[in-house]
Amino acid sequence: MRTTSGRDSSERCPPSKKAGLGPSLRVWTESGLGPEPRTHAGRASFPGGKCEAADRDVVHTALRETQEELGLAVPEEQVWGTLRPVYDRQKATVVPVLAGVGPLDLRSLRPNPEEVDEVFVLPMAHLLQTQNQGYTHFCRGGHFSYTLPVFLHGPHRVWGLTAVITELTLQLLAPGSYQPRLSIPELRRG
């Protein structure tokens, strides 16, 4: 992770990149509504999206998307830094941006109803309990292919890229408390 002070502000945000803000592990579910079909409708996700031409860098993209999707303005000074890029199934680059938002009253948020069904919080103490951690094994062509983490929270199941980002964040923020039972290989683009 690069710290805010160590972040290269000239790091441009090419249109092929996506950025997402992981504000203290608060997540939301996508609605699937809006002008374009949502490929992640109904799944838990962090705020984020594609870089736009006006975005200075991936941090700006993450902050803009958080404002647009949740009505939450996060000052750039609250950004801790970025995690290493990860790649989605379409091989798009996703750069997780971590920021502190402090205590948050969910009632103060104004989620965009075209993009967000629900906002919920995953407390770190909950995520660190092994009974709330799991793994899903995937097969392709009848053969074991890969394994990804899953985090459980009441009716919510956080999986896929959101779970991978959550796991990377826990490894960084709670290295002595969080012991993943899985080694996530660094996925190569292309």
Tab-separated table of C-alpha atoms in Angstrom:
chain	number	residue	atom	x	y	z
A	1	MET	CA	0.000	0.000	0.000
A	2	ARG	CA	1.235	3.439	-0.806
A	3	THR	CA	0.414	6.042	1.783
A	4	THR	CA	-1.346	9.248	0.871
A	5	SER	CA	1.853	11.209	1.301
A	6	GLY	CA	3.708	8.670	-0.854
A	7	ARG	CA	1.104	8.606	-3.603
A	8	ASP	CA	2.261	9.941	-6.913
A	9	SER	CA	-0.334	12.600	-7.720
A	10	SER	CA	0.619	12.353	-11.380
A	11	GLU	CA	-0.710	8.781	-11.476
A	12	ARG	CA	-3.231	9.264	-14.257
A	13	CYS	CA	-6.434	7.370	-14.484
A	14	PRO	CA	-6.688	5.755	-17.919
A	15	PRO	CA	-10.235	4.981	-19.082
A	16	SER	CA	-9.579	1.238	-18.764
A	17	LYS	CA	-8.965	1.544	-15.017
A	18	LYS	CA	-11.551	1.345	-12.293
A	19	ALA	CA	-11.152	2.589	-8.747
A	20	GLY	CA	-13.120	1.854	-5.643
A	21	LEU	CA	-13.173	3.278	-2.162
A	22	GLY	CA	-13.163	0.885	0.747
A	23	PRO	CA	-14.353	3.226	3.497
A	24	SER	CA	-13.765	1.249	6.670
A	25	LEU	CA	-15.283	-1.850	5.081
A	26	ARG	CA	-18.685	-0.304	4.397
A	27	VAL	CA	-20.282	-1.941	1.425
A	28	TRP	CA	-23.434	-1.652	-0.621
A	29	THR	CA	-25.375	-3.806	-3.046
A	30	GLU	CA	-25.867	-2.740	-6.643
A	31	SER	CA	-29.410	-2.289	-7.868
A	32	GLY	CA	-29.055	-3.207	-11.521
A	33	LEU	CA	-31.097	-0.140	-12.492
A	34	GLY	CA	-29.846	2.794	-14.478
A	35	PRO	CA	-28.998	3.619	-18.076
A	36	GLU	CA	-26.730	0.629	-18.665
A	37	PRO	CA	-27.107	-2.987	-17.530
A	38	ARG	CA	-25.271	-3.735	-14.286
A	39	THR	CA	-23.125	-6.845	-14.361
A	40	HIS	CA	-22.919	-6.936	-10.564
A	41	ALA	CA	-26.586	-6.377	-9.696
A	42	GLY	CA	-27.485	-7.747	-6.270
A	43	ARG	CA	-23.874	-8.315	-5.225
A	44	ALA	CA	-22.144	-6.624	-2.325
A	45	SER	CA	-19.596	-4.114	-3.519
A	46	PHE	CA	-17.572	-1.089	-2.494
A	47	PRO	CA	-18.353	2.239	-4.155
A	48	GLY	CA	-16.358	2.641	-7.335
A	49	GLY	CA	-16.369	2.690	-11.084
A	50	LYS	CA	-14.573	3.586	-14.267
A	51	CYS	CA	-12.238	6.522	-14.489
A	52	GLU	CA	-13.593	9.492	-16.391
A	53	ALA	CA	-11.551	11.918	-18.477
A	54	ALA	CA	-11.909	14.644	-15.831
A	55	ASP	CA	-10.522	12.409	-13.039
A	56	ARG	CA	-7.003	13.415	-11.998
A	57	ASP	CA	-6.119	9.947	-10.726
A	58	VAL	CA	-7.629	6.775	-9.248
A	59	VAL	CA	-8.104	8.448	-5.855
A	60	HIS	CA	-10.221	11.173	-7.453
A	61	THR	CA	-12.248	8.493	-9.246
A	62	ALA	CA	-12.916	6.634	-5.993
A	63	LEU	CA	-13.917	9.803	-4.135
A	64	ARG	CA	-16.172	10.955	-7.003
A	65	GLU	CA	-17.860	7.565	-7.267
A	66	THR	CA	-18.413	7.425	-3.485
A	67	GLN	CA	-20.101	10.839	-3.634
A	68	GLU	CA	-22.228	9.850	-6.652
A	69	GLU	CA	-23.281	6.445	-5.333
A	70	LEU	CA	-23.668	7.050	-1.594
A	71	GLY	CA	-23.894	10.832	-1.210
A	72	LEU	CA	-20.791	10.600	0.988
A	73	ALA	CA	-18.156	13.303	0.523
A	74	VAL	CA	-14.770	12.000	1.657
A	75	PRO	CA	-12.022	14.642	1.801
A	76	GLU	CA	-8.820	13.634	0.051
A	77	GLU	CA	-6.937	14.125	3.344
A	78	GLN	CA	-8.791	11.076	4.714
A	79	VAL	CA	-7.394	8.789	2.012
A	80	TRP	CA	-4.871	6.357	3.482
A	81	GLY	CA	-3.569	5.081	0.154
A	82	THR	CA	-4.094	2.429	-2.489
A	83	LEU	CA	-3.737	-1.333	-2.482
A	84	ARG	CA	-2.042	-3.172	-5.309
A	85	PRO	CA	-4.231	-3.368	-8.413
A	86	VAL	CA	-6.453	-6.408	-8.822
A	87	TYR	CA	-8.289	-7.562	-11.930
A	88	ASP	CA	-11.915	-8.460	-12.487
A	89	ARG	CA	-13.165	-11.299	-14.687
A	90	GLN	CA	-13.105	-9.036	-17.735
A	91	LYS	CA	-9.418	-8.304	-16.968
A	92	ALA	CA	-10.164	-4.667	-16.089
A	93	THR	CA	-7.717	-3.138	-13.630
A	94	VAL	CA	-9.290	-2.263	-10.275
A	95	VAL	CA	-7.297	-0.090	-7.872
A	96	PRO	CA	-8.689	-0.270	-4.310
A	97	VAL	CA	-8.440	3.068	-2.490
A	98	LEU	CA	-8.595	2.973	1.311
A	99	ALA	CA	-9.877	5.882	3.371
A	100	GLY	CA	-11.025	6.530	6.900
A	101	VAL	CA	-14.528	7.888	7.249
A	102	GLY	CA	-14.798	7.671	11.037
A	103	PRO	CA	-18.111	6.887	12.716
A	104	LEU	CA	-20.801	6.901	10.069
A	105	ASP	CA	-24.540	7.229	10.528
A	106	LEU	CA	-26.013	5.201	7.665
A	107	ARG	CA	-29.154	7.363	7.830
A	108	SER	CA	-27.050	10.352	6.755
A	109	LEU	CA	-26.156	8.695	3.441
A	110	ARG	CA	-28.092	9.434	0.271
A	111	PRO	CA	-27.643	6.317	-1.867
A	112	ASN	CA	-28.347	6.702	-5.567
A	113	PRO	CA	-31.433	4.474	-6.090
A	114	GLU	CA	-30.351	3.713	-9.667
A	115	GLU	CA	-27.113	2.180	-8.397
A	116	VAL	CA	-27.609	1.105	-4.792
A	117	ASP	CA	-30.208	-1.189	-3.226
A	118	GLU	CA	-28.883	-1.217	0.308
A	119	VAL	CA	-25.959	0.008	2.377
A	120	PHE	CA	-24.618	-2.100	5.226
A	121	VAL	CA	-21.575	-2.112	7.486
A	122	LEU	CA	-19.167	-4.971	8.003
A	123	PRO	CA	-17.474	-4.304	11.361
A	124	MET	CA	-13.831	-5.336	11.393
A	125	ALA	CA	-14.348	-7.265	14.652
A	126	HIS	CA	-17.032	-9.311	12.867
A	127	LEU	CA	-14.798	-9.980	9.858
A	128	LEU	CA	-11.981	-11.171	12.120
A	129	GLN	CA	-14.140	-13.937	13.647
A	130	THR	CA	-13.355	-17.186	11.839
A	131	GLN	CA	-17.014	-18.294	11.820
A	132	ASN	CA	-17.713	-15.346	9.463
A	133	GLN	CA	-14.966	-16.323	7.017
A	134	GLY	CA	-15.160	-18.931	4.311
A	135	TYR	CA	-13.953	-19.868	0.874
A	136	THR	CA	-15.639	-20.835	-2.383
A	137	HIS	CA	-13.927	-23.265	-4.732
A	138	PHE	CA	-14.558	-22.790	-8.446
A	139	CYS	CA	-14.272	-25.382	-11.179
A	140	ARG	CA	-13.934	-24.977	-14.918
A	141	GLY	CA	-14.434	-27.835	-17.304
A	142	GLY	CA	-14.885	-30.261	-14.421
A	143	HIS	CA	-11.525	-29.380	-12.862
A	144	PHE	CA	-10.619	-27.306	-9.823
A	145	SER	CA	-9.682	-23.839	-11.020
A	146	TYR	CA	-9.377	-21.390	-8.126
A	147	THR	CA	-10.565	-20.477	-4.614
A	148	LEU	CA	-11.800	-17.107	-3.374
A	149	PRO	CA	-12.637	-15.825	0.105
A	150	VAL	CA	-16.208	-15.263	1.293
A	151	PHE	CA	-17.333	-13.166	4.265
A	152	LEU	CA	-20.714	-13.744	5.918
A	153	HIS	CA	-22.790	-11.102	7.701
A	154	GLY	CA	-26.422	-11.914	8.437
A	155	PRO	CA	-28.230	-12.189	5.103
A	156	HIS	CA	-25.220	-10.785	3.256
A	157	ARG	CA	-22.574	-12.857	1.540
A	158	VAL	CA	-19.551	-10.883	0.364
A	159	TRP	CA	-17.681	-12.750	-2.349
A	160	GLY	CA	-15.803	-12.256	-5.614
A	161	LEU	CA	-13.594	-9.246	-6.101
A	162	THR	CA	-15.151	-7.444	-3.105
A	163	ALA	CA	-14.107	-10.331	-0.851
A	164	VAL	CA	-10.603	-10.362	-2.342
A	165	ILE	CA	-10.248	-6.623	-1.638
A	166	THR	CA	-11.653	-7.169	1.870
A	167	GLU	CA	-9.111	-9.930	2.494
A	168	LEU	CA	-6.211	-7.783	1.253
A	169	THR	CA	-7.419	-4.947	3.492
A	170	LEU	CA	-7.635	-7.215	6.548
A	171	GLN	CA	-4.133	-8.540	5.884
A	172	LEU	CA	-2.905	-4.948	5.885
A	173	LEU	CA	-4.915	-3.519	8.795
A	174	ALA	CA	-4.964	-6.541	11.119
A	175	PRO	CA	-1.868	-8.602	10.298
A	176	GLY	CA	-1.658	-10.173	13.759
A	177	SER	CA	-5.382	-10.806	14.076
A	178	TYR	CA	-6.379	-11.903	10.586
A	179	GLN	CA	-4.882	-15.139	9.391
A	180	PRO	CA	-6.126	-16.029	5.915
A	181	ARG	CA	-6.309	-19.712	5.225
A	182	LEU	CA	-5.731	-19.052	1.568
A	183	SER	CA	-2.966	-17.557	-0.461
A	184	ILE	CA	-4.478	-15.318	-3.119
A	185	PRO	CA	-2.278	-15.427	-6.198
A	186	GLU	CA	-1.603	-12.101	-7.828
A	187	LEU	CA	-3.676	-12.258	-10.976
A	188	ARG	CA	-1.852	-11.111	-14.072
A	189	ARG	CA	-3.628	-8.989	-16.606
A	190	GLY	CA	-3.856	-10.354	-20.124
